[in-house]
Short mmCIF file of C-alpha atoms in Angstrom, two decimals:
data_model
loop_
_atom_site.label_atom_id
_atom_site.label_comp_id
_atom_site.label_asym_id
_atom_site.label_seq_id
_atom_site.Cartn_x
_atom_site.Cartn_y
_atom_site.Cartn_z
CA UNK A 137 -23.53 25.98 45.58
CA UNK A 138 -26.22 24.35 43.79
CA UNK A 139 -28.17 25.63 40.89
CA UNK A 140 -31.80 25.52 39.52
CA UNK A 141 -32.81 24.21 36.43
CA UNK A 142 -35.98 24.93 34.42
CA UNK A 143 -37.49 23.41 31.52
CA UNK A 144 -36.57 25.43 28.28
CA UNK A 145 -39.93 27.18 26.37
CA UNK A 146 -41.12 25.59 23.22
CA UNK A 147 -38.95 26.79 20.40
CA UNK A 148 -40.85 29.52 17.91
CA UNK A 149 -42.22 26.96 14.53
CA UNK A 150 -39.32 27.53 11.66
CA UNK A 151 -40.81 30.16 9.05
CA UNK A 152 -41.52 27.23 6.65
CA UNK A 153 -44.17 25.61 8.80
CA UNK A 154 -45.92 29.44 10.17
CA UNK A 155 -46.21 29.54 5.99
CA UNK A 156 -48.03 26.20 6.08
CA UNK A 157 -49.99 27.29 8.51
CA UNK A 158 -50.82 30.46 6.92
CA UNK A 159 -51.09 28.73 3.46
CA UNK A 160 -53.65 26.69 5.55
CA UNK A 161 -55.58 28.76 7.02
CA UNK A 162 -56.54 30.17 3.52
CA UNK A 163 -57.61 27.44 2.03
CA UNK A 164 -59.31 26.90 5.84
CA UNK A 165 -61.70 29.96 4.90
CA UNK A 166 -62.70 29.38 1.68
CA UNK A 167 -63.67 25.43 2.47
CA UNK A 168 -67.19 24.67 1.50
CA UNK A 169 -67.71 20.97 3.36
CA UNK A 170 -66.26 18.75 6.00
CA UNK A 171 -64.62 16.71 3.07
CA UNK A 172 -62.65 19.45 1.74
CA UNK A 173 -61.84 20.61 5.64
CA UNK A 174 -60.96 17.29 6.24
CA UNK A 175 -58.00 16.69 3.28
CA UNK A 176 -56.82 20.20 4.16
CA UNK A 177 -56.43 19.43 7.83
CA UNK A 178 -54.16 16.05 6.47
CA UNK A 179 -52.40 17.20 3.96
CA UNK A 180 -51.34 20.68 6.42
CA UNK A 181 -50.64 18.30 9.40
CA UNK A 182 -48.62 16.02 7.34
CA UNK A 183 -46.52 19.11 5.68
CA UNK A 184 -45.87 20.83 9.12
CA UNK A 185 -45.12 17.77 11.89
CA UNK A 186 -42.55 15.24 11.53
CA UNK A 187 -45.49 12.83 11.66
CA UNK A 188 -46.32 11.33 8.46
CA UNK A 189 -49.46 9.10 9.34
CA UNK A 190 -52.19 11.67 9.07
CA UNK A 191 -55.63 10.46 9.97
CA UNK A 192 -59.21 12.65 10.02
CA UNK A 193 -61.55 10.52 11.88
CA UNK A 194 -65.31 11.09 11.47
CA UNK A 195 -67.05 10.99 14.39
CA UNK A 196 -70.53 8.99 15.31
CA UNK A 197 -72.42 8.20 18.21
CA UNK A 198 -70.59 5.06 18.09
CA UNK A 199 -67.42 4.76 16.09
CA UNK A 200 -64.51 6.97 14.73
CA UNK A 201 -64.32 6.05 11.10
CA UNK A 202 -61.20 7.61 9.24
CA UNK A 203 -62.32 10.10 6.12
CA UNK A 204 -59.31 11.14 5.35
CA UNK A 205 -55.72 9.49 5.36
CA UNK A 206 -52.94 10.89 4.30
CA UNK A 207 -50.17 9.64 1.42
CA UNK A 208 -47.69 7.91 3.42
CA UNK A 209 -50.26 6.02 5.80
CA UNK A 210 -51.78 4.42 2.31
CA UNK A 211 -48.10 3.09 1.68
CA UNK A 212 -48.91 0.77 4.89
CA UNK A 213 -52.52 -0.17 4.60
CA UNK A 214 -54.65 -1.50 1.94
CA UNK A 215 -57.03 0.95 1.67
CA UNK A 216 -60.45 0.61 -0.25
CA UNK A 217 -62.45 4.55 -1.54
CA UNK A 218 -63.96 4.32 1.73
CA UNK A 219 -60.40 4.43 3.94
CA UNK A 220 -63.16 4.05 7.09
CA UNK A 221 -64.07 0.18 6.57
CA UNK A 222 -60.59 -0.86 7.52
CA UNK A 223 -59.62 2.16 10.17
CA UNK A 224 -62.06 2.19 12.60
CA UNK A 225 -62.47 2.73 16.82
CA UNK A 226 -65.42 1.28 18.14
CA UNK A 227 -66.92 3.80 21.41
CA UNK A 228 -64.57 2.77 24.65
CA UNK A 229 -61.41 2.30 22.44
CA UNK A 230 -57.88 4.37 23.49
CA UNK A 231 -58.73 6.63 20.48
CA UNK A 232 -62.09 7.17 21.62
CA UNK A 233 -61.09 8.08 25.01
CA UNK A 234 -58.58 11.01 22.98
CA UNK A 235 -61.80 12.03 20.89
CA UNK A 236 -63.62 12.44 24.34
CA UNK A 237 -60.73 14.37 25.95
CA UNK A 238 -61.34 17.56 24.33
CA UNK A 239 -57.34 18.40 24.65
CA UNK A 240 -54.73 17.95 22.47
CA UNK A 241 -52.35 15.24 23.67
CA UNK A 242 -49.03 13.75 22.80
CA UNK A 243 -49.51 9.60 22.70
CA UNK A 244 -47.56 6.98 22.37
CA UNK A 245 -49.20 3.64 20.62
CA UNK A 246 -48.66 -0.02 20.95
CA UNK A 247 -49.20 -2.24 17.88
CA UNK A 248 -51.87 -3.96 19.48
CA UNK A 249 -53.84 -0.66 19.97
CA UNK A 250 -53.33 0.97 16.24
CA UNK A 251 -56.36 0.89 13.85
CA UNK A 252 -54.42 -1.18 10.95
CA UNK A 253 -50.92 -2.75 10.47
CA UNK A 254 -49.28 0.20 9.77
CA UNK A 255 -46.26 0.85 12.33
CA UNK A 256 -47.63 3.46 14.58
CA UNK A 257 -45.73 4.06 17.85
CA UNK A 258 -46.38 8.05 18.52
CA UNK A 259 -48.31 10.86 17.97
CA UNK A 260 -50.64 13.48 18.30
CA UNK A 261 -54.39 13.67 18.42
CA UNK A 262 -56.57 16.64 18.14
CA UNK A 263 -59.81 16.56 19.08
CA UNK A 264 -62.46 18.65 17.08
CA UNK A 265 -65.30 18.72 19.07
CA UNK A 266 -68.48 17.20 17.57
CA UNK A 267 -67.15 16.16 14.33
CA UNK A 268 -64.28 14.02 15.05
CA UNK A 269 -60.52 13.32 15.52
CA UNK A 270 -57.28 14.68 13.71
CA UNK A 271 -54.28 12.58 14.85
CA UNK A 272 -50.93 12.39 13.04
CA UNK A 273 -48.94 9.67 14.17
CA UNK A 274 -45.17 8.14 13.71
CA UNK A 275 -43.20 4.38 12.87
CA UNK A 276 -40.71 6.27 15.35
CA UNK A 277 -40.53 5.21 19.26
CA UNK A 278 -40.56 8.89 20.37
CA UNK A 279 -42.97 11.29 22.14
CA UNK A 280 -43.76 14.47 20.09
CA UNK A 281 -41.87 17.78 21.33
CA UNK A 282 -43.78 21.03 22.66
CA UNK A 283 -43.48 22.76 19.29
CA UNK A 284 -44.87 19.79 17.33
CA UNK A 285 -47.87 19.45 19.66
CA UNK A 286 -48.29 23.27 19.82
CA UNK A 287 -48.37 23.57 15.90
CA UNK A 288 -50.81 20.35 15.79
CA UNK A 289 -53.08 22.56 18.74
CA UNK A 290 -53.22 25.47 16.44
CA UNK A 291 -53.92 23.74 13.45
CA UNK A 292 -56.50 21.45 15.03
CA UNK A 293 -58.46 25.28 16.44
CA UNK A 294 -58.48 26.65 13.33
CA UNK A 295 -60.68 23.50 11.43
CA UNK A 296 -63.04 22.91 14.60
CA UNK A 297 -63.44 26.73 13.92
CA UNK A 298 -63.88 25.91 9.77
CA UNK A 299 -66.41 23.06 10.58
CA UNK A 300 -68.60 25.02 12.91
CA UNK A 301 -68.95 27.79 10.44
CA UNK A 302 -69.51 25.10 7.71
CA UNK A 303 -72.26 24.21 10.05
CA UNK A 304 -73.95 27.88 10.68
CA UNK A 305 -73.76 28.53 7.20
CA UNK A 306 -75.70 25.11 6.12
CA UNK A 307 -78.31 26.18 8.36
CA UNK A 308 -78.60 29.54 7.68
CA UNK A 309 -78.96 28.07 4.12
CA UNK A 310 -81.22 25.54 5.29
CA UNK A 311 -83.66 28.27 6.97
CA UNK A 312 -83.62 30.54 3.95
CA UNK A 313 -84.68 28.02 1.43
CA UNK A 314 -87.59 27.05 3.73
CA UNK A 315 -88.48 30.60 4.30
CA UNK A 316 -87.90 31.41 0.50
CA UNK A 317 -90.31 28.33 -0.34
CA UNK A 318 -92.96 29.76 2.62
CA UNK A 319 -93.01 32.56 1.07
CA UNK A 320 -93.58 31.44 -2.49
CA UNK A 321 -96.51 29.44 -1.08
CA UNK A 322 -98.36 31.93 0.67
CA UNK A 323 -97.47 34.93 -1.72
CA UNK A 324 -98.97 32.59 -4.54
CA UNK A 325 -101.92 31.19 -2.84
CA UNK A 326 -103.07 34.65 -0.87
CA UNK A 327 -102.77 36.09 -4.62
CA UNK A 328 -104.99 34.16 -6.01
CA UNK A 329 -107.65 34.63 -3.44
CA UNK A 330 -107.08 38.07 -3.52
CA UNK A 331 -107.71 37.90 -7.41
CA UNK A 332 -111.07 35.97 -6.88
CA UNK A 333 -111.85 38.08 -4.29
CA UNK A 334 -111.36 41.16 -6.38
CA UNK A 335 -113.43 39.51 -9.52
CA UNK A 336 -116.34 38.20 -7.41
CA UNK A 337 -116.61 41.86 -6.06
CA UNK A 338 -116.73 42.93 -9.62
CA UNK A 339 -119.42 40.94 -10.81
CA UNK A 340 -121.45 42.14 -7.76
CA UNK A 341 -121.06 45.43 -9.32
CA UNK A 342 -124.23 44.88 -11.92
CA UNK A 343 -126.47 44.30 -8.70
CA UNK A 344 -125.50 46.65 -6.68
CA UNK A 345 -126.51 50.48 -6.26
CA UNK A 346 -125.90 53.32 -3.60
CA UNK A 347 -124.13 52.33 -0.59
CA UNK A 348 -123.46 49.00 -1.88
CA UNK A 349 -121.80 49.78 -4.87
CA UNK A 350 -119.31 52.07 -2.51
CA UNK A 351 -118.91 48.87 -0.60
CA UNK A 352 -118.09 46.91 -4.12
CA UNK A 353 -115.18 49.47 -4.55
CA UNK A 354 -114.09 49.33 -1.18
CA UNK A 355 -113.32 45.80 -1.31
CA UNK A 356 -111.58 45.98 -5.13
CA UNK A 357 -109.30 48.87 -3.45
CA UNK A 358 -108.32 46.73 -0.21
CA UNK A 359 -107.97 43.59 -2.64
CA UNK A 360 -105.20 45.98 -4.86
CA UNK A 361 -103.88 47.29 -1.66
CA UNK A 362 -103.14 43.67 -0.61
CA UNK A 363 -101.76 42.26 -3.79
CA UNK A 364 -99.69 45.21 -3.68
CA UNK A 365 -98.45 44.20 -0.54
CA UNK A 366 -97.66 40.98 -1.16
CA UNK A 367 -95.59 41.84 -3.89
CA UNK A 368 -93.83 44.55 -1.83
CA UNK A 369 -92.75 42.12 0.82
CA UNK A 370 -91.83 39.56 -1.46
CA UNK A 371 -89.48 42.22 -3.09
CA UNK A 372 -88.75 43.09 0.75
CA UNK A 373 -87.61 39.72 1.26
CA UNK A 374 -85.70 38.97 -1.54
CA UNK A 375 -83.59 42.37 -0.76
CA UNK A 376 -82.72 41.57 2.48
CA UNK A 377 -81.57 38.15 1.71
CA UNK A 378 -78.72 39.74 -0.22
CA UNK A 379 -75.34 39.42 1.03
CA UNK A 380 -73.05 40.64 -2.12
CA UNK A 381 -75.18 42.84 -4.33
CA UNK A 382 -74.70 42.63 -7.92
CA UNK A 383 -75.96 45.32 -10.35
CA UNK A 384 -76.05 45.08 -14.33
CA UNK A 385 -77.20 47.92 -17.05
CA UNK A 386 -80.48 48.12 -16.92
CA UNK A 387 -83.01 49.70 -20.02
CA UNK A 388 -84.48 53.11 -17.86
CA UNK A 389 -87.22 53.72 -20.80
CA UNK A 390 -88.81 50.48 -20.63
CA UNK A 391 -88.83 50.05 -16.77
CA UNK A 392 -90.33 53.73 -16.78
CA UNK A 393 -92.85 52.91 -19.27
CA UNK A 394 -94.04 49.64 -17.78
CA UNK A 395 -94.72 50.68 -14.35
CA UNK A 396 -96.98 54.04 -15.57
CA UNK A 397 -98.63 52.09 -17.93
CA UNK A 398 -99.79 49.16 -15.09
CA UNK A 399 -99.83 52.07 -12.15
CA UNK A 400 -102.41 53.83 -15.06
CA UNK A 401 -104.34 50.81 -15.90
CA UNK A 402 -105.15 50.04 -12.02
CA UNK A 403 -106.05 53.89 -10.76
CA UNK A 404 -107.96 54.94 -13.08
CA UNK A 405 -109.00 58.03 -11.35
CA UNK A 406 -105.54 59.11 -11.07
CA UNK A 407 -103.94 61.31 -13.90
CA UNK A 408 -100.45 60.22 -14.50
CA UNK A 409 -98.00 62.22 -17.10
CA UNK A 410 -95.06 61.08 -18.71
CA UNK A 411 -92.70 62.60 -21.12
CA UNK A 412 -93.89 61.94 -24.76
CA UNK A 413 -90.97 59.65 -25.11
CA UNK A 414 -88.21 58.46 -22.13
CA UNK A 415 -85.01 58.55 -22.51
CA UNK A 416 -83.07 55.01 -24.48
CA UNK A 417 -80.08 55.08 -21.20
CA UNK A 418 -79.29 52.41 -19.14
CA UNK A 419 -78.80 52.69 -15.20
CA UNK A 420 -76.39 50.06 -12.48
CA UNK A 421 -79.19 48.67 -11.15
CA UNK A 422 -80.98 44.91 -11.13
CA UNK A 423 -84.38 43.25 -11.90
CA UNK A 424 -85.92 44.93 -8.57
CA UNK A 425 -86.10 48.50 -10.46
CA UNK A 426 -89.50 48.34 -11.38
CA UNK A 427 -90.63 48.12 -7.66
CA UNK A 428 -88.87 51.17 -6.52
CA UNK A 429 -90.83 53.40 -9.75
CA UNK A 430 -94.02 51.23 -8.47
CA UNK A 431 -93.79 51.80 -4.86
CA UNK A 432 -93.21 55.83 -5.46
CA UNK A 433 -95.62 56.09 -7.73
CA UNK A 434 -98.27 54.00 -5.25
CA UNK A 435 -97.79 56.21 -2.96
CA UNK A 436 -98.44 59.12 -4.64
CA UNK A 437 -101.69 58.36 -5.87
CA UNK A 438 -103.09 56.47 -2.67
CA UNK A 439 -101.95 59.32 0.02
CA UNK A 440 -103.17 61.63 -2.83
CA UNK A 441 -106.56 63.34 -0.95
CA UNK A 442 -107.04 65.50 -4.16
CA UNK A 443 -110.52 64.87 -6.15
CA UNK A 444 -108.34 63.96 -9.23
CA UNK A 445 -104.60 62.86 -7.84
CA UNK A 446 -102.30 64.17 -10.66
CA UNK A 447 -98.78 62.27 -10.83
CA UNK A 448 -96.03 63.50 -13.03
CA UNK A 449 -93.03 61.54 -13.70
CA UNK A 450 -89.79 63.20 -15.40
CA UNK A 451 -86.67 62.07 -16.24
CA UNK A 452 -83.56 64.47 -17.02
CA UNK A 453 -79.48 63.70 -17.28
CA UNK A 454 -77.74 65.02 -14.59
CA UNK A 455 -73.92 63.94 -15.36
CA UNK A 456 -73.13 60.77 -14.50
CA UNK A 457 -76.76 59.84 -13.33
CA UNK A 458 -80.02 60.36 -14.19
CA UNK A 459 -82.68 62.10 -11.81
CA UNK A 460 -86.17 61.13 -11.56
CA UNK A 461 -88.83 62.90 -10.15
CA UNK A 462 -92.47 61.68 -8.90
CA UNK A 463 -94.54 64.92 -8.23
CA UNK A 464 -97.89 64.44 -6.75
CA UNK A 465 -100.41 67.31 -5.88
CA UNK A 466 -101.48 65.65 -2.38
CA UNK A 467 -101.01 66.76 1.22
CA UNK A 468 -97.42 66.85 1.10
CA UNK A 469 -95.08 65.92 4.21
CA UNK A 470 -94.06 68.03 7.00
CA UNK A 471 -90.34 68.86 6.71
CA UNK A 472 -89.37 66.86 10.09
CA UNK A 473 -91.39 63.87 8.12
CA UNK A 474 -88.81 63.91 4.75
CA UNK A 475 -86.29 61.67 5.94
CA UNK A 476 -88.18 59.41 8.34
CA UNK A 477 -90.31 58.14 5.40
CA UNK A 478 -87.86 56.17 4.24
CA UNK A 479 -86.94 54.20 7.64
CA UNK A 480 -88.68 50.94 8.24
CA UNK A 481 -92.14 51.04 9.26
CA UNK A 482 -92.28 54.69 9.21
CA UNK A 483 -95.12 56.07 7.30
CA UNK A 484 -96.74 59.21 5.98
CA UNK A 485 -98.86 61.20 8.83
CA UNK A 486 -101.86 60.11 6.97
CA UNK A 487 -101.00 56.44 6.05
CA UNK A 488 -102.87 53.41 7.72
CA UNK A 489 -100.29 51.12 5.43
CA UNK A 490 -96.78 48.93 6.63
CA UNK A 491 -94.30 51.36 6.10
CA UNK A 492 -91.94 49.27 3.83
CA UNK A 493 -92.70 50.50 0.95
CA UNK A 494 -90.47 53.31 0.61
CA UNK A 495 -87.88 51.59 2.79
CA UNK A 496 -87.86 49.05 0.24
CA UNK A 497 -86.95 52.28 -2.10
CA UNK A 498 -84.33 53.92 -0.32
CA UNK A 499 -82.48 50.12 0.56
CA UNK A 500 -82.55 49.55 -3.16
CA UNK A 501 -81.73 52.73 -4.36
CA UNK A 502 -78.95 52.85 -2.02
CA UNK A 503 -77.53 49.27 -3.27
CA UNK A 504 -77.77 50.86 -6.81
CA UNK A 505 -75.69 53.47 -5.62
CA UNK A 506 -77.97 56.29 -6.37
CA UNK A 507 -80.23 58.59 -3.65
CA UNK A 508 -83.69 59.58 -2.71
CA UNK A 509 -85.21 62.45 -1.00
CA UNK A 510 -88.15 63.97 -0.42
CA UNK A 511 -89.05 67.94 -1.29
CA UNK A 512 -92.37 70.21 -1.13
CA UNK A 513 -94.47 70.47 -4.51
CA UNK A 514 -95.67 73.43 -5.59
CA UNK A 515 -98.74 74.66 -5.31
CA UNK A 516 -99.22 71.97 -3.05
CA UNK A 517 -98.02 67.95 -2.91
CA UNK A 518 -94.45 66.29 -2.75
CA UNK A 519 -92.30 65.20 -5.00
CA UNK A 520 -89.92 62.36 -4.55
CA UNK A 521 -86.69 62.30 -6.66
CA UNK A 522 -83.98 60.08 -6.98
CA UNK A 523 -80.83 59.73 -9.21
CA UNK A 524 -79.43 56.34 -10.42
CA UNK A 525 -75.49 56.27 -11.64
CA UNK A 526 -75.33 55.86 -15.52
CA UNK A 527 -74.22 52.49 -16.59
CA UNK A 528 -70.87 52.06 -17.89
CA UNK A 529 -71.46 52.45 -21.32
CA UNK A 530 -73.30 55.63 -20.81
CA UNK A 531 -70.92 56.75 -17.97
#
């Protein structure tokens, strides 16, 4: 009676080489360029395979040019910084036809074929899509085993994967800077001619009487409401550009003090009070305070429809934060209103604005770790409070 045979499964890598691989794939995810993806992909390949003559070939559109060769290869060839001026494969060449294959293979080399006069006979190439070619190759007249080939495959997956997030990332990177340098531009320019604007209109002010002088003032308040604006979405911007958010102890008082004193200087119908002096505390929070007081207190003065707006501004130590409070005696906000304020382009019932302005407030706010809200004033108005967690020191 006759019996069946059947090819025997790759055998599972030894623990020493998954630990490579592991040890790899670390380093893997915190590469920052092809160069460093391409030594790690050598020096892993040579560690793990019984295949000393590790080779990362660059690709172009019309040669593979080796980047990176590893230790025991250079014992064979004389090789120069650049290893790619003496290993090279011209388009149409056996190594070329691997790169094009998209699959890992095992091969076996004649002298004539290899790239230098080192003795390659076998081996395995990789190929990693656009970028190039990781082959690690043999002196030995045998064809590489299932295991070897299957721990060169997984190796091979996980640096095309590294270079193509290298890749999204330099673009991403790429597109920020030239939105971060579009923005400078027309946030500086529109600034400016927002500022001339604004002056011009003033010194039409001498010459001007009855409904022209109301038309003077309309377009000084629409200037302000623009610079405003841009500085709002510039602070916009810059938020939602941040990936890891870093705070630092920030001076309260002075923050406080500087955004009453400017919100005072440019509505000068509006009556703002402060305490007589604000607290010396510092709060976790960054260089984008100021905009969250400014933005709160903006809105309480221009959704003010009072003859005089009246803004107060308090500050009081609440255990391991302070609370702040912006009350206003304007229209005030229906209760179903309180919340949706502070989602993006949501706006007060009577507000002809963006809407980002106190989104910019809550997303900050919330990065600081603190909280805003919304309540009823009384007699009449809002107030807007928020807390912001005491710095360490005064934790």
């Amino acid at each position: 009676m006759g019996s069946n045979s059947e090819s025997a499964p790759p055998q599972a890598p030894p623990a020493d080489q998954i630990e490579e691989l592991h040890v790899a794939m670390r380093r893997l995810m915190a590469a920052e360029d092809q160069s460093e993806v391409a030594v790690i992909a050598v020096e892993t390949a040579t560690a793990i395979l019984d295949f000393p003559f590790s080779v990362f070939w660059e690709a172009t559109d019309s040669a593979l040019t080796a980047e990176v060769i590893s230790d025991p290869l250079r014992e064979h060839v004389q090789v120069p910084d650049d290893p790619g001026e003496v290993m090279r494969h011209e388009r149409g060449s056996w190594l070329w036809d691997q790169y094009e294959s998209d699959e890992t293979q095992r091969v076996l080399v004649s002298t004539d074929e290899a790239a230098s006069d080192a003795p390659l006979h076998g081996g395995i190439s990789v190929p990693l899509g656009e970028y190039g070619l990781l082959t690690a190759g043999t002196d030995e007249r045998a064809e590489p085993t299932e295991r070897e080939t299957q721990l060169a495959d997984i190796l091979g997956k996980n640096v095309l994967s590294t270079l193509e997030r290298i890749e999204r990332e330099r673009e991403l990177k790429r597109q920020r800077d030239n939105l971060d340098l579009l923005n400078q531009i027309v946030r500086h320019d529109l600034t400016n001619h927002l500022q001339t604007i604004s002056g011009r209109a003033e010194l039409l002010r001498d010459y001007c009487s009855g409904d022209a002088l109301e038309h003077v003032d309309g377009i000084q308040e629409s200037s302000q409401s623009a610079v405003e604006l841009l500085e709002t979405a510039g602070n916009l911007a810059a938020v939602m550009r941040q990936t890891d958010w870093e705070t630092e102890p920030v001076a309260l008082g002075p923050v406080l003090s500087s955004v009453t004193e400017d919100i005072t200087a440019t509505y000068t119908d509006a009556h703002v009070t402060v305490p007589d002096e604000f607290p010396s505390v510092q709060v976790q929070a960054d260089e984008l305070l100021s905009s969250v007081f400014r933005n709160v207190l903006t809105n309480a003065i221009q959704h003010n429809d009072s003859a005089t707006p009246s803004v107060v501004v308090d500050v009081t130590d609440d255990g391991d934060v302070f609370q702040v409070t912006v009350a206003d005696n304007g229209p005030g906000i229906p209760d179903e209103q309180k919340r949706a304020v502070f989602e993006r382009g949501e706006k007060r019932p009577d507000s002809a604005g963006t809407g980002v302005g106190l989104y910019l407030v809550q997303t900050l706010v919330d990065a600081y770790g603190g909280d805003v809200w919304v309540e009823d004033n009384e007699p009449r108005g809002t107030i807007v409070g928020l807390t912001l967690p005491k710095a360490t020191d005064d934790a």
